[in-house]
Coordinates of C-alpha atoms and ligand atoms in Angstrom, one line a residue:
M1 CA 0.0 0.0 0.0
N2 CA 1.0 3.6 -0.6
Q3 CA 0.3 5.1 2.8
A4 CA 4.0 5.2 3.7
S5 CA 4.6 7.6 0.8
S6 CA 2.8 10.8 0.1
A7 CA 1.1 9.2 -3.0
P8 CA -2.7 8.7 -2.5
V9 CA -3.9 5.2 -1.8
R10 CA -5.5 3.9 -5.0
V11 CA -9.1 2.7 -4.6
G12 CA -10.5 0.0 -6.9
L13 CA -14.3 0.1 -6.8
L14 CA -16.5 -2.8 -7.9
G15 CA -19.9 -1.3 -8.6
L16 CA -20.8 2.3 -9.3
G17 CA -24.6 2.4 -8.4
T18 CA -26.3 4.1 -5.5
V19 CA -23.5 3.6 -3.0
G20 CA -20.6 3.5 -5.3
T21 CA -21.5 6.9 -6.9
A22 CA -22.0 8.4 -3.4
L23 CA -18.6 7.0 -2.4
A24 CA -17.0 8.5 -5.6
D25 CA -18.5 11.9 -4.5
L26 CA -16.9 11.6 -1.1
L27 CA -13.5 10.6 -2.5
R28 CA -13.4 13.8 -4.7
F29 CA -12.7 15.8 -1.5
R30 CA -9.8 13.7 -0.3
S31 CA -6.1 13.9 -1.1
D32 CA -5.2 10.7 0.6
L33 CA -7.4 8.4 -1.4
I34 CA -8.0 8.4 -5.2
L35 CA -10.7 6.6 -7.2
E36 CA -8.4 4.8 -9.7
R37 CA -10.9 2.4 -11.4
A38 CA -14.5 1.5 -11.1
L39 CA -16.0 -1.8 -12.4
V40 CA -19.5 -1.6 -13.9
R41 CA -21.7 -4.0 -15.9
D42 CA -22.6 -1.5 -18.7
A43 CA -19.9 1.0 -19.6
S44 CA -22.2 2.9 -21.9
K45 CA -24.5 4.2 -19.0
P46 CA -24.0 7.9 -18.3
R47 CA -22.2 8.3 -14.9
R48 CA -22.2 11.5 -12.8
I49 CA -18.7 11.2 -11.5
V50 CA -15.6 13.1 -12.4
R51 CA -13.3 11.6 -15.1
P52 CA -15.7 8.8 -16.0
D53 CA -13.8 8.0 -19.2
E54 CA -10.6 7.3 -17.2
V55 CA -12.2 5.5 -14.3
V56 CA -15.1 3.3 -15.6
T57 CA -14.3 -0.2 -16.9
T58 CA -15.8 -3.6 -17.4
D59 CA -12.4 -5.3 -16.8
L60 CA -12.1 -6.7 -13.3
D61 CA -8.4 -7.4 -13.7
E62 CA -7.7 -3.8 -14.6
V63 CA -9.4 -2.7 -11.4
L64 CA -7.5 -5.2 -9.3
D65 CA -4.1 -4.6 -10.9
R66 CA -4.4 -0.8 -10.4
S67 CA -5.6 -0.7 -6.9
D68 CA -4.2 -0.8 -3.3
V69 CA -7.6 -1.3 -1.7
V70 CA -10.7 -2.9 -3.3
V71 CA -14.3 -1.8 -2.3
E72 CA -17.1 -4.2 -3.4
L73 CA -20.4 -2.4 -3.9
M74 CA -21.8 -4.5 -6.8
G75 CA -24.2 -6.7 -4.7
G76 CA -25.2 -10.3 -5.4
V77 CA -23.4 -13.4 -4.2
D78 CA -21.5 -15.5 -6.7
R79 CA -20.1 -12.8 -8.9
A80 CA -19.3 -10.6 -5.9
Y81 CA -17.6 -13.6 -4.1
A82 CA -15.4 -14.3 -7.2
A83 CA -14.3 -10.7 -7.4
V84 CA -13.6 -10.3 -3.7
D85 CA -11.7 -13.7 -3.6
A86 CA -9.6 -12.5 -6.6
A87 CA -8.8 -9.2 -4.8
L88 CA -7.9 -11.0 -1.6
A89 CA -5.7 -13.5 -3.6
R90 CA -3.8 -10.5 -5.0
G91 CA -3.2 -9.2 -1.4
R92 CA -5.6 -6.4 -1.5
P93 CA -7.6 -5.6 1.6
V94 CA -11.3 -5.5 0.8
V95 CA -14.2 -3.3 2.0
T96 CA -17.7 -4.5 1.3
A97 CA -21.3 -3.3 2.2
N98 CA -22.7 -6.6 0.8
K99 CA -24.5 -8.5 3.6
A100 CA -25.9 -11.1 1.2
L101 CA -22.3 -12.0 0.3
L102 CA -21.3 -12.2 4.0
A103 CA -24.3 -14.3 5.1
E104 CA -24.2 -16.8 2.1
R105 CA -20.3 -17.1 2.0
W106 CA -19.3 -16.4 5.6
D107 CA -17.3 -19.6 6.0
D108 CA -15.5 -19.1 2.8
L109 CA -14.6 -15.5 3.8
A110 CA -13.6 -16.4 7.4
P111 CA -9.9 -16.9 6.6
A112 CA -9.7 -13.3 5.3
M113 CA -11.7 -12.1 8.3
R114 CA -9.3 -13.9 10.6
D115 CA -6.4 -12.1 8.9
G116 CA -8.3 -8.8 9.4
R117 CA -8.3 -8.2 5.6
L118 CA -12.1 -7.8 5.2
H119 CA -13.9 -4.7 6.4
F120 CA -17.8 -4.5 6.4
E121 CA -19.2 -1.9 8.8
A122 CA -21.5 -0.6 6.0
S123 CA -23.1 -4.0 5.5
V124 CA -25.4 -3.7 8.6
M125 CA -27.3 -0.6 9.7
A126 CA -25.5 1.4 7.0
G127 CA -24.4 4.6 8.8
A128 CA -24.8 3.3 12.4
P129 CA -21.6 1.7 13.7
V130 CA -23.0 -1.6 14.8
I131 CA -20.3 -4.0 13.5
G132 CA -17.5 -2.2 15.5
A133 CA -19.7 -2.3 18.6
V134 CA -20.7 -6.0 18.5
A135 CA -17.2 -7.1 17.5
G136 CA -15.7 -4.7 20.0
S137 CA -16.7 -3.4 23.4
L138 CA -20.1 -5.2 23.5
R139 CA -18.2 -8.5 23.7
G140 CA -17.6 -7.6 27.3
N141 CA -21.4 -7.3 27.9
A142 CA -22.5 -11.0 28.0
P143 CA -25.6 -11.1 25.6
I144 CA -29.1 -12.0 26.9
E145 CA -31.1 -11.0 23.8
I146 CA -30.8 -8.7 20.8
H147 CA -33.6 -7.1 18.9
A148 CA -33.1 -4.9 15.8
V149 CA -34.8 -3.1 12.9
L150 CA -32.5 -3.7 10.1
N151 CA -34.1 -3.0 6.8
G152 CA -34.7 0.6 5.7
T153 CA -36.9 -0.3 2.7
C154 CA -39.3 -2.1 5.0
G155 CA -39.4 0.8 7.5
F156 CA -40.1 3.1 4.5
V157 CA -42.8 0.9 3.0
L158 CA -44.5 0.4 6.4
S159 CA -44.6 4.2 7.0
R160 CA -46.2 4.7 3.6
L161 CA -48.8 1.9 4.4
E162 CA -49.5 3.9 7.6
Q163 CA -50.3 6.8 5.3
G164 CA -52.6 4.7 3.2
V165 CA -50.2 4.3 0.2
P166 CA -50.8 1.0 -1.5
Y167 CA -48.0 -1.6 -1.0
A168 CA -46.8 -1.8 -4.6
A169 CA -46.5 2.0 -4.9
A170 CA -44.6 2.2 -1.6
V171 CA -42.1 -0.4 -2.8
A172 CA -41.6 1.4 -6.2
E173 CA -40.9 4.6 -4.3
A174 CA -38.2 2.9 -2.1
Q175 CA -36.6 1.6 -5.3
R176 CA -36.6 5.0 -6.9
L177 CA -35.0 6.5 -3.8
G178 CA -32.2 3.9 -3.9
Y179 CA -33.1 2.2 -0.6
A180 CA -34.1 -1.1 -2.0
E181 CA -31.9 -4.0 -3.2
A182 CA -31.5 -4.5 -6.9
D183 CA -34.0 -7.3 -6.3
P184 CA -36.5 -5.7 -3.9
T185 CA -38.0 -9.1 -2.9
L186 CA -34.8 -9.5 -0.8
D187 CA -36.1 -6.5 1.3
V188 CA -39.8 -7.3 1.6
S189 CA -39.3 -11.0 2.2
G190 CA -37.2 -10.2 5.3
L191 CA -34.1 -11.9 3.8
D192 CA -32.0 -8.7 3.7
A193 CA -32.8 -8.2 7.4
A194 CA -31.9 -11.9 8.0
H195 CA -28.6 -11.4 6.2
K196 CA -27.8 -8.5 8.5
L197 CA -29.0 -10.4 11.7
F198 CA -26.8 -13.3 10.7
V199 CA -23.7 -11.0 10.6
I200 CA -24.6 -9.5 14.0
G201 CA -25.2 -13.1 15.4
R202 CA -22.0 -14.6 14.1
L203 CA -20.0 -11.7 15.6
A204 CA -22.0 -11.3 18.9
V205 CA -23.3 -14.6 20.1
D206 CA -22.3 -17.7 18.2
P207 CA -19.7 -18.3 15.5
Q208 CA -21.7 -21.4 14.4
L209 CA -25.1 -19.7 14.1
S210 CA -26.9 -21.4 11.3
W211 CA -27.9 -19.4 8.2
A212 CA -30.2 -22.1 7.0
A213 CA -32.1 -22.0 10.3
L214 CA -32.4 -18.3 10.3
R215 CA -33.6 -18.3 6.7
D216 CA -36.3 -20.7 7.6
A217 CA -37.3 -18.6 10.5
T218 CA -37.6 -15.4 8.4
R219 CA -41.0 -13.8 7.4
G220 CA -41.4 -10.6 5.5
I221 CA -43.9 -7.8 5.1
E222 CA -45.5 -8.8 1.8
R223 CA -48.8 -9.7 3.4
L224 CA -49.2 -6.5 5.3
T225 CA -51.8 -4.0 4.1
P226 CA -52.6 -0.3 5.0
G227 CA -55.5 -1.7 7.2
I228 CA -53.2 -3.9 9.3
V229 CA -50.5 -1.3 10.0
Q230 CA -53.2 1.4 10.6
E231 CA -54.9 -0.8 13.2
A232 CA -51.6 -0.8 15.1
M233 CA -51.5 2.9 15.0
E234 CA -54.9 3.2 16.8
D235 CA -53.1 2.7 20.2
G236 CA -50.1 4.8 19.1
G237 CA -48.2 1.6 18.2
R238 CA -46.4 0.6 14.9
V239 CA -45.7 -2.5 13.0
Q240 CA -41.9 -3.0 12.2
L241 CA -39.9 -5.8 10.8
V242 CA -37.8 -7.0 13.7
G243 CA -34.8 -9.4 13.8
S244 CA -34.3 -11.1 17.2
I245 CA -31.6 -13.3 18.7
V246 CA -32.9 -14.9 21.8
P247 CA -32.0 -17.9 24.0
A248 CA -34.4 -20.9 23.8
D249 CA -33.9 -24.6 24.6
G250 CA -30.3 -24.0 25.7
R251 CA -29.3 -22.5 22.3
W252 CA -29.3 -19.2 20.5
H253 CA -32.2 -18.7 18.1
A254 CA -32.5 -16.0 15.4
T255 CA -35.7 -14.9 13.7
V256 CA -37.0 -12.1 11.6
R257 CA -40.8 -11.2 11.5
P258 CA -43.1 -8.3 11.5
V259 CA -44.3 -7.3 15.0
Y260 CA -46.5 -4.8 16.7
L261 CA -44.5 -2.4 18.8
P262 CA -46.4 -0.3 21.4
A263 CA -46.4 3.5 21.5
G264 CA -43.0 5.0 22.3
H265 CA -41.0 1.8 21.8
P266 CA -37.4 2.7 20.8
L267 CA -37.5 0.4 17.8
A268 CA -40.6 2.1 16.5
L269 CA -39.2 5.7 16.7
G270 CA -37.4 7.8 14.2
E271 CA -37.3 8.5 10.5
E272 CA -38.6 6.0 8.0
T273 CA -35.4 4.3 7.1
R274 CA -33.8 4.3 10.5
A275 CA -32.1 1.2 11.7
S276 CA -31.8 0.4 15.4
M277 CA -30.7 -2.3 17.7
I278 CA -31.4 -3.1 21.4
Y279 CA -28.6 -5.2 22.9
R280 CA -29.6 -6.5 26.3
G281 CA -26.7 -7.9 28.2
A282 CA -25.7 -8.9 31.7
G283 CA -24.0 -5.6 32.0
G284 CA -27.0 -3.6 31.0
E285 CA -28.9 -2.5 27.8
A286 CA -27.2 -0.7 24.9
F287 CA -29.1 1.0 22.1
L288 CA -27.7 2.0 18.7
A289 CA -29.5 3.8 15.9
G290 CA -28.8 5.6 12.7
P291 CA -29.5 5.8 9.0
G292 CA -30.3 2.3 7.8
A293 CA -30.1 2.8 4.0
G294 CA -29.2 5.3 1.3
G295 CA -26.3 6.2 -0.9
I296 CA -24.4 8.8 1.2
E297 CA -25.4 7.2 4.5
T298 CA -23.8 4.0 3.4
A299 CA -20.9 5.4 1.6
S300 CA -19.9 7.4 4.7
A301 CA -19.5 4.0 6.6
V302 CA -17.6 2.5 3.6
L303 CA -15.3 5.5 3.7
G304 CA -14.6 4.9 7.4
D305 CA -13.6 1.3 6.5
L306 CA -11.5 2.5 3.6
L307 CA -9.5 4.8 5.9
A308 CA -8.9 1.9 8.3
A309 CA -7.9 -0.4 5.5
A310 CA -5.6 2.2 3.9
A311 CA -3.9 2.7 7.2
G312 CA -3.3 -1.0 7.6
R313 CA -5.8 -1.4 10.5
P314 CA -7.6 -4.8 10.6
G315 CA -11.3 -5.4 10.0
P316 CA -13.6 -6.8 12.7
S317 CA -12.3 -9.9 14.5
L318 CA -14.3 -13.2 14.6
L319 CA -15.9 -14.5 17.7
D320 CA -13.9 -17.5 18.8
R321 CA -16.6 -19.2 20.9
A322 CA -20.4 -19.0 21.5
A323 CA -21.5 -16.7 24.3
P324 CA -22.9 -18.6 27.2
V325 CA -26.7 -19.0 26.7
P326 CA -28.4 -17.1 29.6
T327 CA -30.7 -18.9 32.1
T328 CA -34.4 -18.6 32.1
A329 CA -34.1 -16.5 35.3
Q330 CA -31.7 -14.1 33.6
V331 CA -34.2 -13.6 30.8
E332 CA -37.2 -13.2 33.2
D333 CA -35.3 -10.7 35.2
L334 CA -35.0 -8.5 32.1
G335 CA -38.8 -8.5 31.5
E336 CA -40.5 -8.9 28.1
L337 CA -39.6 -6.7 25.2
E338 CA -43.0 -5.5 24.6
A339 CA -43.9 -6.8 21.1
A340 CA -46.3 -9.2 19.6
A341 CA -46.5 -10.9 16.2
A342 CA -48.3 -8.8 13.7
P343 CA -51.0 -10.5 11.4
G344 CA -49.3 -12.0 8.4
A345 CA -46.2 -12.7 10.4
S346 CA -46.8 -16.4 10.4
D347 CA -47.6 -16.7 6.8
R348 CA -44.9 -17.5 4.4
A349 CA -45.5 -15.5 1.1
Ligands
NAP1 P1 -26.8 -0.7 -7.3 O1 -27.3 0.6 -7.3 O2 -27.7 -1.8 -7.9 O3 -25.4 -0.7 -8.0 C1 -24.7 -1.9 -8.3 C2 -23.5 -1.5 -9.2 O4 -22.7 -2.7 -9.4 C3 -23.8 -1.0 -10.5 O5 -22.9 0.0 -10.9 C4 -23.7 -2.2 -11.5 O6 -23.2 -1.8 -12.8 C5 -22.6 -3.0 -10.8 N1 -22.7 -4.4 -11.1 C6 -23.6 -5.2 -10.7 N2 -23.4 -6.4 -11.1 C7 -22.2 -6.4 -11.8 C8 -21.4 -7.3 -12.5 N3 -21.8 -8.6 -12.6 N4 -20.3 -6.9 -13.1 C9 -19.9 -5.6 -13.0 N5 -20.6 -4.7 -12.3 C10 -21.7 -5.1 -11.7 O7 -26.5 -1.2 -5.8 P2 -26.3 -0.3 -4.5 O8 -27.6 0.1 -4.0 O9 -25.3 0.7 -4.8 O10 -25.8 -1.5 -3.5 C11 -24.5 -2.0 -3.6 C12 -24.2 -2.9 -2.4 O11 -24.3 -2.2 -1.2 C13 -25.2 -4.1 -2.3 O12 -24.5 -5.2 -1.8 C14 -26.1 -3.6 -1.3 O13 -26.8 -4.6 -0.6 C15 -25.3 -2.8 -0.3 N6 -25.9 -1.7 0.4 C16 -26.8 -0.8 -0.2 C17 -27.4 0.1 0.5 C18 -28.3 1.1 -0.1 O14 -29.0 1.9 0.7 N7 -28.4 1.2 -1.5 C19 -27.1 0.3 1.9 C20 -26.2 -0.6 2.5 C21 -25.6 -1.6 1.7 P3 -24.1 -0.9 -13.8 O15 -24.1 0.5 -13.2 O16 -23.5 -1.0 -15.1 O17 -25.5 -1.5 -13.8
HSE2 N1 -31.9 -2.5 0.9 C1 -31.3 -2.3 2.2 C2 -32.3 -1.7 3.2 C3 -30.2 -1.3 2.0 O1 -33.4 -1.2 2.7 O2 -32.1 -1.7 4.4 C4 -29.4 -1.1 3.3 O3 -28.7 -2.3 3.6

């Protein structure tokens, strides 16, 4: 890497969509980092970045050869994995915001994580620094349960349903605003939230947490209607898509489903796309919240990771053993998180 000299660190970007373009905007103002090349699928698309003719390419090798650090913002799993693997094989540290990649290929990526060569703060809760927290100081606060609102698109769609906007129109608006995944069924089916919850779970409670079990325990918001979410509002409550990791039967269980949250509940507050997490531990309750989706919101967290990678600092460390599963008495002492399954939560769409 170039950080020992005064030459800027060369950034190779894989993907120049909502987040990649916002990152390119942020890099314009830096003298220590330079956007060297950006991989896209369609080089003929107009791009609103500086020097597009010099930067944009469809040649992955060109990006990898000419970069010191690689940032993966293309999305998807197989193609993204091949590109990240190739970057790591060439000795490049990698920054990614791709939680689908992390959840589906965690075990393949674990050696690079163990070496500290993979950075992924932006993959969960976008602009709120949850990865640093669960892989850092929260490890000292023995977990009892975790509840989180993790998908900005669902938060946005639910707030539109509250206003009486039909479901399909709300999803289309989230797509236009750049919150939704390239395939928005990932958002509304709960899978994107499950990808993120899995990343939290592997870092916070159990390095063997099962992705297949969580995927099977995931329900989305597809069956919700303005009528259902408006009924929740009659008592001042709200419906939110919540991911939870709780102890049950002597093990850690993870699940994602829409729930009713009562008036004033911290997971039900804030702007439409806000992400938030309640971490209840033996040492007390921690709460984290921040922007959960969006170009600049996510790119700012990517830039934080880029600065760490460029300086040679390692990415988040893996959990080496499962956190002890709390006793029933410990859970009862905490009291219930006030929430109830919303209608439609038990129906698989
Ligand atoms: P996006 O707008 O769909 O952009 C994807 C970019 O990747 C496009 O530039 C596309 O090229 C390029 N690309 C896709 N497949 C490719 C391939 N096979 N070969 C070469 N280039 C390819 O996606 P995004 O919203 O920026 O999201 C990027 C990543 O960040 C995803 O993993 C997403 O889950 C994650 N993320 C997004 C947000 C958000 O709010 N949007 C927040 C947190 C994390 P073209 O431009 O030529 O089509
Ligand atoms: N589609 C995702 C969401 C982007 O709506 O939360 C942020 O990860």
